[in-house]
PDB file of N, CA and C in Angstrom:
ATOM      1  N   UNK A  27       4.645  -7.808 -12.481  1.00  0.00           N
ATOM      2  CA  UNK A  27       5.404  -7.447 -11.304  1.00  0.00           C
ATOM      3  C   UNK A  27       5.292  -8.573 -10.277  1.00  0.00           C
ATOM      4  N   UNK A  28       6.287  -8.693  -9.871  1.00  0.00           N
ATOM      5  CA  UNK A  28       6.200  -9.988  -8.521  1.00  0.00           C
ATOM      6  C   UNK A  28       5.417  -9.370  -7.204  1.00  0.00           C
ATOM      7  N   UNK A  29       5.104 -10.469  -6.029  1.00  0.00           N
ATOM      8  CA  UNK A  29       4.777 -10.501  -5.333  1.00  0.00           C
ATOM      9  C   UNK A  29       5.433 -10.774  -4.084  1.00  0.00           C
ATOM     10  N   UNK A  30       5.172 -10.494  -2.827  1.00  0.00           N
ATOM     11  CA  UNK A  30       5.799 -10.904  -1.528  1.00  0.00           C
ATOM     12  C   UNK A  30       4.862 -10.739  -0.276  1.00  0.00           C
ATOM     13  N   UNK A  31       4.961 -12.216  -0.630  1.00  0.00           N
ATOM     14  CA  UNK A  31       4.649 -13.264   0.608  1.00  0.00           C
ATOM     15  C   UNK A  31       4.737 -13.067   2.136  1.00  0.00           C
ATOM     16  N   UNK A  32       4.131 -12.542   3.112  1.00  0.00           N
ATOM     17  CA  UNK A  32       4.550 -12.479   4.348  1.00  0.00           C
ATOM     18  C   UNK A  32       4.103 -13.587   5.050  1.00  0.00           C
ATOM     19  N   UNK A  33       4.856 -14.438   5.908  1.00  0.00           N
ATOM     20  CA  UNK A  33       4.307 -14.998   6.760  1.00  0.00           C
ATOM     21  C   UNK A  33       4.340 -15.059   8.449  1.00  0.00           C
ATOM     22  N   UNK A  34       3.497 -15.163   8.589  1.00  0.00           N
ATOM     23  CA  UNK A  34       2.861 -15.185  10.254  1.00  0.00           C
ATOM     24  C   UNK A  34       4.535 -14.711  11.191  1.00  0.00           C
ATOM     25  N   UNK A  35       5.273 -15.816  10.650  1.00  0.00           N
ATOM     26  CA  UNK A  35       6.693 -15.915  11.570  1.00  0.00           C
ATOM     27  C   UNK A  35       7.421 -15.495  11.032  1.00  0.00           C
ATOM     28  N   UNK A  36       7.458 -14.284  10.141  1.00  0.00           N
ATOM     29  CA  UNK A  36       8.273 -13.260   9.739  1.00  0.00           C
ATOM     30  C   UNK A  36       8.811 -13.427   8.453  1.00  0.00           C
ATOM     31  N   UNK A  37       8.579 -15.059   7.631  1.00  0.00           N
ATOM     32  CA  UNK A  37       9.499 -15.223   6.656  1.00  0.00           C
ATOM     33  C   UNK A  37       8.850 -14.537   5.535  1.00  0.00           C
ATOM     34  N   UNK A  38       9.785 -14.636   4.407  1.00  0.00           N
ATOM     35  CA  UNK A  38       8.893 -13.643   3.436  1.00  0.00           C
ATOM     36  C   UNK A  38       9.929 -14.454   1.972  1.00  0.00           C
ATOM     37  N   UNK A  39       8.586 -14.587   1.121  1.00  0.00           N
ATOM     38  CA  UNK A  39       8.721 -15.357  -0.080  1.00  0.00           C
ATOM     39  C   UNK A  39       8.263 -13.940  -1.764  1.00  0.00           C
ATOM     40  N   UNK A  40       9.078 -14.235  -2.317  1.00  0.00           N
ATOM     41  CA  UNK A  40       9.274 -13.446  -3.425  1.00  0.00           C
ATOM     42  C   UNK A  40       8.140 -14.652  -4.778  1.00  0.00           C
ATOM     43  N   UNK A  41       7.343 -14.158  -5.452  1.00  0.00           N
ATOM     44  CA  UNK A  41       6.312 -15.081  -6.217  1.00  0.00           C
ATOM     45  C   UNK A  41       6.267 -13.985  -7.852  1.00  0.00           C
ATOM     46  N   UNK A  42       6.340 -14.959  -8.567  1.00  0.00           N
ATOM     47  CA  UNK A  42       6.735 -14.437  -9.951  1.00  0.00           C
ATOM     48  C   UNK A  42       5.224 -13.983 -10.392  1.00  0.00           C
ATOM     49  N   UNK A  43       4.316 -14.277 -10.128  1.00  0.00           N
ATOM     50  CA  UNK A  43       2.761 -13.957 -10.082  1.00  0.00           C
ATOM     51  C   UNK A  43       2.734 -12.204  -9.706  1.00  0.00           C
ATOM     52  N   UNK A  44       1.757 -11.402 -10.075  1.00  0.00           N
ATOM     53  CA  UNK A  44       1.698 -10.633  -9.564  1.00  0.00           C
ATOM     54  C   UNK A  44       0.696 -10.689  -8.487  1.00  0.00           C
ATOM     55  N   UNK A  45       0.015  -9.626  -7.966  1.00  0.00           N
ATOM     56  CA  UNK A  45      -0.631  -9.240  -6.492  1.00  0.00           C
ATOM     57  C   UNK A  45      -1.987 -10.019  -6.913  1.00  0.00           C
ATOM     58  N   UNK A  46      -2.418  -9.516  -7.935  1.00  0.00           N
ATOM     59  CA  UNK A  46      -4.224 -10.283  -8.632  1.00  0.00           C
ATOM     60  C   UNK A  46      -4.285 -11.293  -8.646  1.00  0.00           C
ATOM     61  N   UNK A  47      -3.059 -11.967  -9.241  1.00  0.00           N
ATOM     62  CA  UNK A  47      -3.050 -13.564  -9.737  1.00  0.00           C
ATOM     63  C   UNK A  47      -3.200 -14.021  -8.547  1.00  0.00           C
ATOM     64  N   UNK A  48      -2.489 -13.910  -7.384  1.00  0.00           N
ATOM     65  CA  UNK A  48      -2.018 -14.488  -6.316  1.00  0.00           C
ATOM     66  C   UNK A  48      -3.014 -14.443  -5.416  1.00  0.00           C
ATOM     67  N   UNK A  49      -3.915 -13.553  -5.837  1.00  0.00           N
ATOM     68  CA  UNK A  49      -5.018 -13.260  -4.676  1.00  0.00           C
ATOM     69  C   UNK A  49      -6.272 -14.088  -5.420  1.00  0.00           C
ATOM     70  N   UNK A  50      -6.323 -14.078  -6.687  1.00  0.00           N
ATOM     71  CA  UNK A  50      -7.076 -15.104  -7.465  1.00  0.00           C
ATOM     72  C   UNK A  50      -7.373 -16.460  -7.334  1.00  0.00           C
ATOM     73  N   UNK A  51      -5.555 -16.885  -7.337  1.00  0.00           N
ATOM     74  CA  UNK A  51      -5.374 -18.049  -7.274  1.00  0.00           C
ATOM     75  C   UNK A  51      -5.832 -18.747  -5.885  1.00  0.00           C
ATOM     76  N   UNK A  52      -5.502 -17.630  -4.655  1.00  0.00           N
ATOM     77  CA  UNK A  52      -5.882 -18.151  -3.449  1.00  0.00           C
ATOM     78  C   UNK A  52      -7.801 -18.598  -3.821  1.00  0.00           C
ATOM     79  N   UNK A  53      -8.627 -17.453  -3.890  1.00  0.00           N
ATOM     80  CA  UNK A  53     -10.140 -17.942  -3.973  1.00  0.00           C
ATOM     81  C   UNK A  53     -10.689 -18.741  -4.919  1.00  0.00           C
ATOM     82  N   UNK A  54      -9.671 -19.218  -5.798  1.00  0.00           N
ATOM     83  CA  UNK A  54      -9.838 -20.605  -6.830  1.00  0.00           C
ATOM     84  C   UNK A  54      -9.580 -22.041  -5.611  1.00  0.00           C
ATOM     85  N   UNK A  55      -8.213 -22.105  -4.725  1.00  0.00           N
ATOM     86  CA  UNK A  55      -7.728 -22.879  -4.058  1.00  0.00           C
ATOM     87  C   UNK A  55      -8.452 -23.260  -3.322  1.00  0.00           C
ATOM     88  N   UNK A  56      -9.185 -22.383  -2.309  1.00  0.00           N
ATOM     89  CA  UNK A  56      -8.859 -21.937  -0.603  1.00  0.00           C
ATOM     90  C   UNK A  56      -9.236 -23.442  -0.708  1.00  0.00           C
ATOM     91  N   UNK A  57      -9.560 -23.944   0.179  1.00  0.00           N
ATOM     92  CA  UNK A  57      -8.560 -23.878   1.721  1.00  0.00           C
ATOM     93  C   UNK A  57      -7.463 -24.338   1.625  1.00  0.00           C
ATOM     94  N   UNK A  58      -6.896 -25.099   0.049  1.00  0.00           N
ATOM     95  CA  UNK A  58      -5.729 -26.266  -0.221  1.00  0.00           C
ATOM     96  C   UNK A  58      -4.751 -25.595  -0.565  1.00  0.00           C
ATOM     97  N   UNK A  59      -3.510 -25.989  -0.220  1.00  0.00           N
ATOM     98  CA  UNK A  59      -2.508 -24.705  -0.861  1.00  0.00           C
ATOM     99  C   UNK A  59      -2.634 -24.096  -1.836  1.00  0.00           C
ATOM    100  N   UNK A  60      -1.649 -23.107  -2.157  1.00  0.00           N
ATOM    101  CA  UNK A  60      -1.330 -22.580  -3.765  1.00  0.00           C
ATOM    102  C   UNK A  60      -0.234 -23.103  -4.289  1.00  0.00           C
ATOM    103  N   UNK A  61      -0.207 -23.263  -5.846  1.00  0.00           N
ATOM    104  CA  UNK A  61       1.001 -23.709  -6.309  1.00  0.00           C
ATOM    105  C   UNK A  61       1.326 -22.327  -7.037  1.00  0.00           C
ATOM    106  N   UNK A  62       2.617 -21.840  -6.854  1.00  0.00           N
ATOM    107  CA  UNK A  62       2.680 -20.731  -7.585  1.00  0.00           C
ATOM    108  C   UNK A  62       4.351 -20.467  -7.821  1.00  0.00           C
ATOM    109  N   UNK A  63       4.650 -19.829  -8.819  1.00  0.00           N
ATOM    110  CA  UNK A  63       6.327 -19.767  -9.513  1.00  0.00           C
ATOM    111  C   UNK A  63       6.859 -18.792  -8.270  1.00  0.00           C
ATOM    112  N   UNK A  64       8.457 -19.350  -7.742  1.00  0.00           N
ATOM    113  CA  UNK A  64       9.235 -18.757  -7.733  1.00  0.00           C
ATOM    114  C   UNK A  64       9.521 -17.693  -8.366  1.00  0.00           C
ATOM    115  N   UNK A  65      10.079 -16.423  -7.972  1.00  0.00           N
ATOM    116  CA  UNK A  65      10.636 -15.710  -8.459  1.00  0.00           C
ATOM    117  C   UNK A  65      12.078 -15.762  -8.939  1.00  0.00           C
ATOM    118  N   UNK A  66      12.467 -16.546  -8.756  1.00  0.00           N
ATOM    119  CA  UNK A  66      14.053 -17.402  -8.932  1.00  0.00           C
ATOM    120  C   UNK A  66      13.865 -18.917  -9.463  1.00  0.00           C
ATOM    121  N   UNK A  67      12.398 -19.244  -9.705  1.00  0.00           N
ATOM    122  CA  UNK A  67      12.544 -20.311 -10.975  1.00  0.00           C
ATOM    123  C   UNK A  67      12.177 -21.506  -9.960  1.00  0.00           C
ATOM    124  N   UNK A  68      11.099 -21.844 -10.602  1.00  0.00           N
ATOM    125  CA  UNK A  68      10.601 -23.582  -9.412  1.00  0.00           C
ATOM    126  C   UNK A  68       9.619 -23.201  -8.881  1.00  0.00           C
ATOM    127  N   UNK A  69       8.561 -24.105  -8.597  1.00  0.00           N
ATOM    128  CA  UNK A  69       7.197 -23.897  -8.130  1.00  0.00           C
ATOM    129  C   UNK A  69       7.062 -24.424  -6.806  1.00  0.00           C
ATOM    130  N   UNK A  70       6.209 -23.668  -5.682  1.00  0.00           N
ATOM    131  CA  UNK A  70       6.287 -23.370  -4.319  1.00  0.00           C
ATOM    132  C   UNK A  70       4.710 -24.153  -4.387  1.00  0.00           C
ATOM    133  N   UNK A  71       4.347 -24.494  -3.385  1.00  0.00           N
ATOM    134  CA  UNK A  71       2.982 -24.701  -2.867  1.00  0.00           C
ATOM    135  C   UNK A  71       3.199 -23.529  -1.345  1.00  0.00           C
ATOM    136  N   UNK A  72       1.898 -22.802  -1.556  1.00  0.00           N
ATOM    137  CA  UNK A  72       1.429 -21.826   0.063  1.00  0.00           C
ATOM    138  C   UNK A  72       0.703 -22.280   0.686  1.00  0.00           C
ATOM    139  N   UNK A  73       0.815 -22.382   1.955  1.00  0.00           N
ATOM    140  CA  UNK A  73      -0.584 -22.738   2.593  1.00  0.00           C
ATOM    141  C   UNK A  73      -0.446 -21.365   3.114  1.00  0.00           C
ATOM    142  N   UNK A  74      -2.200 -20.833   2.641  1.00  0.00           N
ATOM    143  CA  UNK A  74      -2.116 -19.667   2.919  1.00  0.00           C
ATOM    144  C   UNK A  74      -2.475 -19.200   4.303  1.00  0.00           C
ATOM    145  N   UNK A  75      -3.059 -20.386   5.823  1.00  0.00           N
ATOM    146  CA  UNK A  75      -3.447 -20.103   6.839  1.00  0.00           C
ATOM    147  C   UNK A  75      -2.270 -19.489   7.819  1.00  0.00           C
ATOM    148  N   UNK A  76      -0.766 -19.678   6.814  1.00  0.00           N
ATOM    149  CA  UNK A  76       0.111 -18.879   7.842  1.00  0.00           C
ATOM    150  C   UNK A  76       0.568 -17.946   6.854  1.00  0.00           C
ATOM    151  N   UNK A  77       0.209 -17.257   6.261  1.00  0.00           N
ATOM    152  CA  UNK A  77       0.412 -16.024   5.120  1.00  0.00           C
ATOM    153  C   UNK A  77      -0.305 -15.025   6.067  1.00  0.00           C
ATOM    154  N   UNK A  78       0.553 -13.633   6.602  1.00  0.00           N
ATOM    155  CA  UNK A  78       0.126 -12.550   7.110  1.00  0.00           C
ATOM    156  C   UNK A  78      -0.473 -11.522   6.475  1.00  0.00           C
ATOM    157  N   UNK A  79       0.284 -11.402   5.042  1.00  0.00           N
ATOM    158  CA  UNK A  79      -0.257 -10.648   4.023  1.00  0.00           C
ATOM    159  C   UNK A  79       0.362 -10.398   3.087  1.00  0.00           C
ATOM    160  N   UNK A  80      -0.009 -10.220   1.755  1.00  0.00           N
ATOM    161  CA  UNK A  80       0.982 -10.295   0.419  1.00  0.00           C
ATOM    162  C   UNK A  80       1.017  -8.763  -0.257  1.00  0.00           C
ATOM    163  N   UNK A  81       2.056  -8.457  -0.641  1.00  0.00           N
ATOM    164  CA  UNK A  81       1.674  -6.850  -1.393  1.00  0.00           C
ATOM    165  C   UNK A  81       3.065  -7.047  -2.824  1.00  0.00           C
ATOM    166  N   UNK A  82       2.518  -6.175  -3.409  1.00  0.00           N
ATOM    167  CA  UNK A  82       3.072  -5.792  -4.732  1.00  0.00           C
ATOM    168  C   UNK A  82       4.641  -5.881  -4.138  1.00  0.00           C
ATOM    169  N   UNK A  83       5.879  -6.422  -5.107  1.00  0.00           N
ATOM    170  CA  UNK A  83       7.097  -6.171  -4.649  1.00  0.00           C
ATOM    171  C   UNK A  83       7.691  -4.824  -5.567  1.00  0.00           C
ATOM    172  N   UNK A  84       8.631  -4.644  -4.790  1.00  0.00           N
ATOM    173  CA  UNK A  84       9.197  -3.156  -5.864  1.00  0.00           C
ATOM    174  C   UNK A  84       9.918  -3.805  -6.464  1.00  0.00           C
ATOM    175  N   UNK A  85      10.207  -2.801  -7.367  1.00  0.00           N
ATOM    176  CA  UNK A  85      10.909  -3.563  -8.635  1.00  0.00           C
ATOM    177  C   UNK A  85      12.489  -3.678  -8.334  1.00  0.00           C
ATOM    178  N   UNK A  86      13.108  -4.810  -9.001  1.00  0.00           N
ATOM    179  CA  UNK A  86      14.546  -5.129  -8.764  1.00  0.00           C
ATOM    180  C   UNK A  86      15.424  -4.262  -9.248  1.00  0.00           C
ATOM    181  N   UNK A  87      16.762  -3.979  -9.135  1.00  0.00           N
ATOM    182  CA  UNK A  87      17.374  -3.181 -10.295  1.00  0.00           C
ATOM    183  C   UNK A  87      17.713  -4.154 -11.270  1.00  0.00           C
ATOM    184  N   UNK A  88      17.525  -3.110 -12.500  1.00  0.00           N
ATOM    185  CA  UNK A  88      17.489  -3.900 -13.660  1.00  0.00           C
ATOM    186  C   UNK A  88      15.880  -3.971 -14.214  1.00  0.00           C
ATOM    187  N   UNK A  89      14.883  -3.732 -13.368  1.00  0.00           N
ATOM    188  CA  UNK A  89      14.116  -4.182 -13.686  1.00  0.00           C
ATOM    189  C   UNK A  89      12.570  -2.830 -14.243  1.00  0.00           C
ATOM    190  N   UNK A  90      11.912  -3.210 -15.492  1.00  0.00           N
ATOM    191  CA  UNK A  90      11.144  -1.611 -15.306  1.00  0.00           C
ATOM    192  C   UNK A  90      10.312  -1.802 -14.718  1.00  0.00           C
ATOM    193  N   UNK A  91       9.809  -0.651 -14.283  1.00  0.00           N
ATOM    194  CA  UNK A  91       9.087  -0.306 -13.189  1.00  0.00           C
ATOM    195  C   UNK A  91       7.959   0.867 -13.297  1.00  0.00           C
TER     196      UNK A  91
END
């Protein structure tokens, strides 16, 4: 299941990772960004000091759930 990204200034990023990975990947990283997949294909770097908070995304249509 994907993930979504909140940040500080409202924007919000969709991550092909789910909620574990993403929270994983951050305490493998910290303090240096994350590199992590698009949900629409292509890899993002986060810096996670302006990330407000990340939660499970619901599922798309089309998609199971």
């Amino acid at each position: 299941m994907a993930t979504r990204v909140v940040f500080a200034n409202g924007r919000e990023l969709l991550v092909a990772e789910d909620e574990d990975d993403v929270i994983g990947a951050v305490r493998r990283e910290h303090p240096n960004p994350v590199s992590l997949e698009s949900a629409i294909g292509g890899r993002l770097h986060v810096n996670w000091d302006h990330v407000a908070y990340v939660e499970e995304a619901p599922p798309q249509s089309g998609e199971a759930g």
